[in-house]
XYZ file of C-alpha atoms in Angstrom:
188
model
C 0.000 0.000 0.000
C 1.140 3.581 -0.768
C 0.808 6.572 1.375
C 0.439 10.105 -0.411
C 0.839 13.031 1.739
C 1.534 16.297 0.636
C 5.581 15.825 -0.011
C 5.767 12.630 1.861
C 5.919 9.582 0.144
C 6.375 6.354 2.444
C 6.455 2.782 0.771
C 4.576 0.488 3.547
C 4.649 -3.324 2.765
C 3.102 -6.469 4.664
C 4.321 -9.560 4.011
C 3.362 -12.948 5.665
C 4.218 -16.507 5.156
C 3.409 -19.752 7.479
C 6.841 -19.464 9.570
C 6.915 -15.574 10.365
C 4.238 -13.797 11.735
C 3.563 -10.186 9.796
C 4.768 -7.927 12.693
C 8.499 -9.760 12.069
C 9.296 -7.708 9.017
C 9.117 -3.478 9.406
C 6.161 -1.760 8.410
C 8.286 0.736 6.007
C 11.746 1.203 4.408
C 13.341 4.700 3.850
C 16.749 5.274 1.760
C 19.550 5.133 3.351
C 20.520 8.456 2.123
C 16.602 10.167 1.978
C 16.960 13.905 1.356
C 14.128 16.688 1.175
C 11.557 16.003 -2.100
C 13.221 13.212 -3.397
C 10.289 11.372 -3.554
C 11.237 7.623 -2.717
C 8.815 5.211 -3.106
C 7.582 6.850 -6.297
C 7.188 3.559 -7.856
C 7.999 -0.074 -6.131
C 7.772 -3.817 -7.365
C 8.418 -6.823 -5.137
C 9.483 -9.974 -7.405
C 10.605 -13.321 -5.027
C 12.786 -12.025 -2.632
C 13.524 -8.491 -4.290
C 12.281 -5.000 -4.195
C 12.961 -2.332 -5.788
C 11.916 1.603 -4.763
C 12.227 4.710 -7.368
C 13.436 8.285 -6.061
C 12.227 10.082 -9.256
C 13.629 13.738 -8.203
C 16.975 12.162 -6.764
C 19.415 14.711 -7.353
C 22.883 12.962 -6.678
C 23.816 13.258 -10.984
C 21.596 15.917 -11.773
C 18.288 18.054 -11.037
C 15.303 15.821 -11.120
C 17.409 12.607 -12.971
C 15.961 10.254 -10.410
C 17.259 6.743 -8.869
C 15.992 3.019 -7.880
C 16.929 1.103 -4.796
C 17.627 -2.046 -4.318
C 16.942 -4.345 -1.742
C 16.835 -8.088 -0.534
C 14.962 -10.368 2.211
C 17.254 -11.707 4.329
C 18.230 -15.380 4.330
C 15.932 -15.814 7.536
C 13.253 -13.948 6.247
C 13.247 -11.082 8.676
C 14.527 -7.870 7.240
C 15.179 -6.033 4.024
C 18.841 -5.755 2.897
C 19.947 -2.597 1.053
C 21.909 -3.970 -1.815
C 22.506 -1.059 -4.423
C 21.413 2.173 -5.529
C 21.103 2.273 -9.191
C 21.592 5.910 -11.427
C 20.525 6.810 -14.750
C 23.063 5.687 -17.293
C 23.061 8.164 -19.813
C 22.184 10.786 -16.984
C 20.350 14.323 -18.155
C 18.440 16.920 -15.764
C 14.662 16.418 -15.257
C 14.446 12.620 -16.443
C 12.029 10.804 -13.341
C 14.287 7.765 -13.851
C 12.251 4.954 -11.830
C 9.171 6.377 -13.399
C 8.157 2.932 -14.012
C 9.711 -0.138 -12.410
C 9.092 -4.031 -12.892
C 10.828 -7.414 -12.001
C 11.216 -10.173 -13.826
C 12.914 -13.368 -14.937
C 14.327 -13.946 -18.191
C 13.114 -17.640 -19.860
C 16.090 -17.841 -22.206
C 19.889 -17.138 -21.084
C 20.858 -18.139 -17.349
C 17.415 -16.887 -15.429
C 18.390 -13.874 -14.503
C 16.452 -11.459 -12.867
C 15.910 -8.460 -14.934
C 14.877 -5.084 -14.114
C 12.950 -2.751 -16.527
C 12.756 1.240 -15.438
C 11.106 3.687 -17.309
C 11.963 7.669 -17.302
C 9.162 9.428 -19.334
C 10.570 13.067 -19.188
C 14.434 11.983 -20.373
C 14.952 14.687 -23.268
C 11.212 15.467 -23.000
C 10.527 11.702 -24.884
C 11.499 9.539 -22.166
C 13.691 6.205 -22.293
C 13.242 2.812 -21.150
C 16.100 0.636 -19.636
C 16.637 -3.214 -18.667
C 19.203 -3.852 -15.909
C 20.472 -7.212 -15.678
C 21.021 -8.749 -11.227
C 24.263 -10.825 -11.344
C 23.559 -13.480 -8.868
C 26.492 -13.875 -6.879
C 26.869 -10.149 -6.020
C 23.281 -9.448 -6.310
C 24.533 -6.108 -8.234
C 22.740 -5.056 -11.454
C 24.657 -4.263 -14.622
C 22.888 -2.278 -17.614
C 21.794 -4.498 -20.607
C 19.925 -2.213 -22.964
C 18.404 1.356 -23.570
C 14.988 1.914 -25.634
C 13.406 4.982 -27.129
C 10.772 5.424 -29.108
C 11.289 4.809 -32.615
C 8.544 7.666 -33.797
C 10.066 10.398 -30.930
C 7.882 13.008 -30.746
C 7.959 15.789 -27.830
C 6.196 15.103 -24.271
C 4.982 11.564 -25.021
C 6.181 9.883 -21.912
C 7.584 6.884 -23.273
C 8.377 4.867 -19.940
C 5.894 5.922 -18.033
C 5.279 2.515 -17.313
C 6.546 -1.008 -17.950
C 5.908 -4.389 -17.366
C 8.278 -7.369 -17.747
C 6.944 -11.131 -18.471
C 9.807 -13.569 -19.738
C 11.663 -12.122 -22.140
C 9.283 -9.352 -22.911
C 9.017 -6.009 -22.255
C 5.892 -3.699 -22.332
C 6.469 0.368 -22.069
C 3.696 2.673 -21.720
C 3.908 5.830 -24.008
C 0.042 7.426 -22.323
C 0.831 10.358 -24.366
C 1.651 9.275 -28.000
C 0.294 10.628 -30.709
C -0.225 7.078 -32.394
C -4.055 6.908 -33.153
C -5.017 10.263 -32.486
C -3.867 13.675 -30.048
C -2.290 11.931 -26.767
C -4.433 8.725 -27.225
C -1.142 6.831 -26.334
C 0.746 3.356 -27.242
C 2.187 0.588 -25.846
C 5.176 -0.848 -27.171
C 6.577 -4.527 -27.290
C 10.022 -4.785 -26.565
């Protein structure tokens, strides 16, 4: 469940399973290096025993570029595990990186965990980007960057994404496609 207050964004999770009773786990994470209207929690996705938690306005690289956390259940099931904070790659000012975020698992390769993130404002087109968990370090490398094909200005390509095997669907609500903003989704 998300929690919208005026500039205060808190991601707040239950989890439960036969061995641990809910109250085991904390009721909310923060980043370990929150700073005023950052916005963390901006988008989340659990997949297995992964989470992920966008800071669109993260300004470490640049005004506004944005960041996703990275985190991991413990092996006994009763905490969350910072593991990485992951930047833009190609970073620019005003981008909302971790617009969009989903988890998934590739079918072909080595089953690897992928990551697709979404930043619908990058050069006022917006960009969509699969990150690739290496399983022994449980640090994600960058795989691939997509745009638009058709790039036309303001038509938030990545402002969301889903990933199921080895494909990837990015939102685009405000293309142009059929008609004025009536938007596309495209399969990656």
């Amino acid at each position: 469940m998300m929690l919208w207050l005026p500039y205060l964004l808190f991601v707040l999770f239950v989890a439960q399973s036969d061995h641990m009773p809910v109250s085991a786990l904390p009721d909310k994470l923060l980043a370990p290096d929150a700073t005023k209207f950052d916005y963390f929690g901006s988008c989340v996705d659990l997949f297995e025993d992964l989470l992920v938690s966008s800071s669109i306005q993260d300004d470490d690289i640049d005004d506004r570029t944005g960041s996703v956390y990275s985190f991991h259940l413990s092996s006994n099931g009763d905490e969350w595990v910072f593991d990485e904070k992951i930047g833009l790659p190609d970073p620019l000012e005003s981008s909302y990186f971790g617009t969009s975020l989903s988890l998934g698992r590739e079918i072909s390769g080595q089953h690897q965990v992928l990551l697709g993130i979404g930043a619908e404002s990058y050069d006022s087109v917006g960009r969509a980007y699969i990150f690739k968990q290496h399983t022994s370090t449980r640090l994600w490398s960058h795989q691939a960057t997509f745009r638009p094909t058709d790039e036309r200005y303001l038509q938030k390509f990545g402002a969301s994404g889903s990933i199921y095997a080895d494909t990837y669907a990015v939102g685009s609500y405000a293309d142009d496609g059929g008609a004025s903003r009536s938007g596309e989704c495209h399969l990656i």
